Coordinates of C-alpha atoms in Angstrom, one line a residue:
M24 CA 85.7 120.3 64.7
K25 CA 85.0 116.8 63.5
D26 CA 86.3 113.8 65.4
E27 CA 89.3 112.1 63.8
P28 CA 88.3 108.9 61.9
I29 CA 89.2 105.7 63.7
T30 CA 91.9 104.0 61.7
P31 CA 91.4 100.2 61.6
P32 CA 94.3 98.0 62.7
T33 CA 96.6 96.7 60.0
L34 CA 96.7 93.0 59.3
G35 CA 100.1 92.8 61.1
Q36 CA 98.7 94.5 64.2
S37 CA 95.6 92.2 64.2
V38 CA 97.8 89.1 64.0
H39 CA 100.1 90.5 66.7
D40 CA 97.1 91.1 69.0
R41 CA 95.7 87.7 68.3
L42 CA 99.0 85.9 69.0
R43 CA 99.6 88.0 72.1
A44 CA 96.2 87.2 73.5
M45 CA 96.8 83.5 72.8
I46 CA 100.1 83.6 74.7
L47 CA 98.8 85.5 77.6
S48 CA 95.7 83.3 78.0
G49 CA 97.8 80.2 78.0
E50 CA 96.4 78.9 74.8
L51 CA 99.9 78.9 73.5
P52 CA 102.0 77.7 76.5
S53 CA 105.7 78.3 77.0
G54 CA 107.9 76.5 74.6
T55 CA 105.3 76.4 71.8
P56 CA 107.0 76.9 68.4
L57 CA 105.6 79.7 66.3
Q58 CA 106.2 78.5 62.8
E59 CA 105.2 81.0 60.2
T60 CA 103.5 78.5 57.8
V61 CA 101.5 76.8 60.6
F62 CA 100.2 80.1 62.1
A63 CA 99.6 81.7 58.7
E64 CA 97.2 78.8 57.9
R65 CA 95.7 78.8 61.4
L66 CA 95.0 82.5 61.3
G67 CA 94.0 82.6 57.6
V68 CA 96.7 85.1 56.6
S69 CA 100.0 85.1 54.6
R70 CA 103.3 84.4 56.3
T71 CA 104.4 88.1 56.2
P72 CA 102.0 89.5 58.9
V73 CA 102.9 86.4 61.1
R74 CA 106.6 87.1 60.7
E75 CA 106.0 90.8 61.6
A76 CA 103.9 89.9 64.6
V77 CA 106.5 87.3 65.9
A78 CA 109.2 89.9 65.6
R79 CA 107.2 92.4 67.7
L80 CA 106.4 89.7 70.3
A81 CA 110.1 89.0 70.5
G82 CA 110.6 92.6 71.2
D83 CA 108.0 92.4 74.0
G84 CA 109.9 89.5 75.5
L85 CA 107.0 87.1 74.9
V86 CA 108.9 85.1 72.2
T87 CA 112.5 83.9 72.1
R88 CA 114.4 82.0 69.4
T89 CA 115.9 78.5 69.9
A90 CA 119.5 77.7 69.1
G91 CA 118.2 76.6 65.7
G92 CA 116.5 80.0 65.1
V93 CA 112.9 78.7 65.7
P94 CA 110.7 81.4 67.5
T95 CA 109.0 79.9 70.5
V96 CA 106.8 81.2 73.3
S97 CA 109.2 82.4 76.1
R98 CA 109.8 80.4 79.2
I99 CA 110.0 82.2 82.5
S100 CA 111.8 80.6 85.4
I101 CA 110.9 81.0 89.1
S102 CA 114.1 83.0 89.5
E103 CA 113.0 85.4 86.7
V104 CA 109.6 85.7 88.3
M105 CA 111.2 86.8 91.6
E106 CA 113.4 89.3 89.8
I107 CA 110.5 90.8 87.9
L108 CA 108.4 91.2 91.0
H109 CA 111.3 92.6 92.9
V110 CA 111.8 95.3 90.2
R111 CA 108.1 95.9 90.0
R112 CA 108.0 96.6 93.7
L113 CA 110.8 99.1 93.5
L114 CA 109.2 100.9 90.5
E115 CA 105.6 100.8 91.4
C116 CA 106.0 101.8 95.0
E117 CA 107.7 104.9 93.6
T118 CA 104.9 105.5 91.0
A119 CA 102.3 105.2 93.7
R120 CA 104.2 107.7 95.9
Q121 CA 104.6 110.1 93.0
A122 CA 101.0 109.8 91.9
A123 CA 99.9 110.7 95.5
S124 CA 102.2 113.7 95.5
V125 CA 100.5 115.5 92.6
N126 CA 97.2 117.2 92.3
C127 CA 95.8 114.7 89.9
A128 CA 92.3 114.6 88.3
P129 CA 90.3 112.3 90.5
E130 CA 87.7 111.2 87.9
P131 CA 89.8 108.4 86.3
F132 CA 90.6 106.9 89.7
L133 CA 87.0 107.2 90.9
A134 CA 85.8 105.5 87.7
L135 CA 88.1 102.5 88.4
R136 CA 87.2 102.5 92.1
S137 CA 83.6 102.2 91.1
V138 CA 84.4 99.2 88.9
L139 CA 86.2 97.6 91.9
T140 CA 83.3 98.1 94.3
G141 CA 81.1 96.4 91.6
Y142 CA 83.5 93.5 91.5
L143 CA 83.4 93.2 95.3
A144 CA 79.6 93.4 95.3
G145 CA 79.5 90.3 93.2
A146 CA 79.9 91.4 89.5
R147 CA 82.8 89.1 89.0
P148 CA 84.5 89.8 85.6
S149 CA 86.1 87.4 83.2
V150 CA 89.8 86.7 83.5
S151 CA 90.6 88.8 80.4
D152 CA 88.5 91.7 81.6
Y153 CA 90.1 91.7 85.1
T154 CA 93.6 91.5 83.8
Q155 CA 92.9 94.4 81.5
F156 CA 91.4 96.4 84.4
D157 CA 94.5 95.6 86.5
E158 CA 96.8 96.8 83.7
D159 CA 94.7 99.9 83.2
L160 CA 94.9 100.8 86.9
H161 CA 98.7 100.3 87.2
I162 CA 99.3 102.2 84.0
L163 CA 97.1 105.1 85.1
I164 CA 99.1 105.3 88.3
A165 CA 102.4 105.4 86.4
R166 CA 101.0 108.1 84.0
T167 CA 99.8 110.1 86.9
A168 CA 103.4 109.9 88.4
G169 CA 104.4 111.9 85.3
S170 CA 107.1 109.8 83.7
A171 CA 106.9 108.2 80.3
L172 CA 109.8 105.9 81.1
L173 CA 108.0 104.6 84.2
V174 CA 104.9 103.9 82.1
S175 CA 107.0 102.0 79.6
L176 CA 108.8 100.0 82.3
V177 CA 105.6 99.2 84.2
Q178 CA 103.8 98.1 81.0
S179 CA 106.7 95.8 80.1
L180 CA 106.9 94.2 83.5
K181 CA 103.2 93.8 83.8
L182 CA 103.2 92.0 80.5
K183 CA 105.8 89.5 81.7
T184 CA 103.8 89.0 85.0
R185 CA 100.8 88.1 82.9
M186 CA 102.7 85.4 81.1
F187 CA 103.0 83.3 84.2
D188 CA 99.9 84.5 86.1
K189 CA 97.2 84.1 83.4
G190 CA 94.5 84.7 85.9
S191 CA 95.1 81.2 87.3
I192 CA 95.2 82.2 91.0
P193 CA 91.5 82.8 91.8
E194 CA 92.1 83.2 95.5
R195 CA 93.9 86.5 94.8
F196 CA 90.8 88.1 93.2
E197 CA 89.0 89.6 96.2
P198 CA 92.2 90.5 98.2
G199 CA 93.6 92.1 95.0
C200 CA 90.5 94.2 94.6
R201 CA 90.6 95.4 98.1
E202 CA 94.3 96.2 97.8
H203 CA 93.6 98.2 94.6
V204 CA 90.9 100.2 96.5
E205 CA 93.4 101.0 99.2
I206 CA 95.9 102.2 96.7
I207 CA 93.3 104.4 94.9
D208 CA 92.1 105.9 98.2
A209 CA 95.6 106.7 99.3
I210 CA 96.3 108.5 96.0
L211 CA 93.1 110.4 96.1
A212 CA 93.8 111.4 99.7
R213 CA 97.2 112.7 98.5
D214 CA 99.0 110.6 101.1
P215 CA 102.4 109.4 99.5
D216 CA 103.4 107.3 102.5
R217 CA 100.1 105.4 102.6
A218 CA 100.1 105.0 98.8
E219 CA 103.6 103.6 98.8
A220 CA 102.8 101.2 101.6
A221 CA 99.6 100.0 100.0
M222 CA 101.4 99.3 96.7
R223 CA 104.1 97.4 98.5
R224 CA 101.6 95.2 100.3
H225 CA 99.8 94.6 97.0
I226 CA 102.9 93.5 95.1
E227 CA 104.3 91.5 98.0
N228 CA 101.0 89.6 98.4
A229 CA 100.8 89.0 94.6
R230 CA 104.4 87.8 94.7
G231 CA 103.7 85.3 97.5
A232 CA 100.6 83.9 95.8
I233 CA 102.3 83.6 92.4
L234 CA 105.4 81.8 93.8
S235 CA 103.2 79.5 95.9
H236 CA 101.3 78.6 92.7
L237 CA 104.5 78.0 90.7
Y238 CA 105.9 75.8 93.4
R239 CA 102.7 73.7 93.5
L240 CA 103.1 73.2 89.8
S241 CA 106.8 72.3 89.9

């Protein structure tokens, strides 16, 4: 049986991905207006794929509209950050517990653990590579827990976390890697209590670092 051909992304998908990356990297900071004509010219496309991309980004929570109807990159307040991280702790502690309660295939977790040991040995990744790795791990845990709804919720909250994190807290890199190793080891050991506790520590430590960072900027 032949492999299915890889379908290239549509123009709308490509524009969405480019704008999303620009928002998450901080290239387009909070409050930036996303005017169709400006970004159509900037990205070398017509206004239609920009309009489609902005509508999808609004659905992701990355874009909001002003009272005048102008789409802008969303602003997230410190109170919203606290709420997001509180909800993430509730959800992801449960996903870690559930993931450690099933007889999951170890290979995906071992592959990610190997990447982490490489990072800790000195193979420091780019910000974009590490944020993608972080998302891959948290989504793998949610999928292993066996709930499509949990996967969707974790993806949405992780996306919003990235909006204010943007990899700008370098002191969290090594501790975060070690915390991820502990979570993986607990899941592979099929120890739900340990997995839940490790995830709680990870999110609480991330919460403390992010809030300290935001207060320094305020």
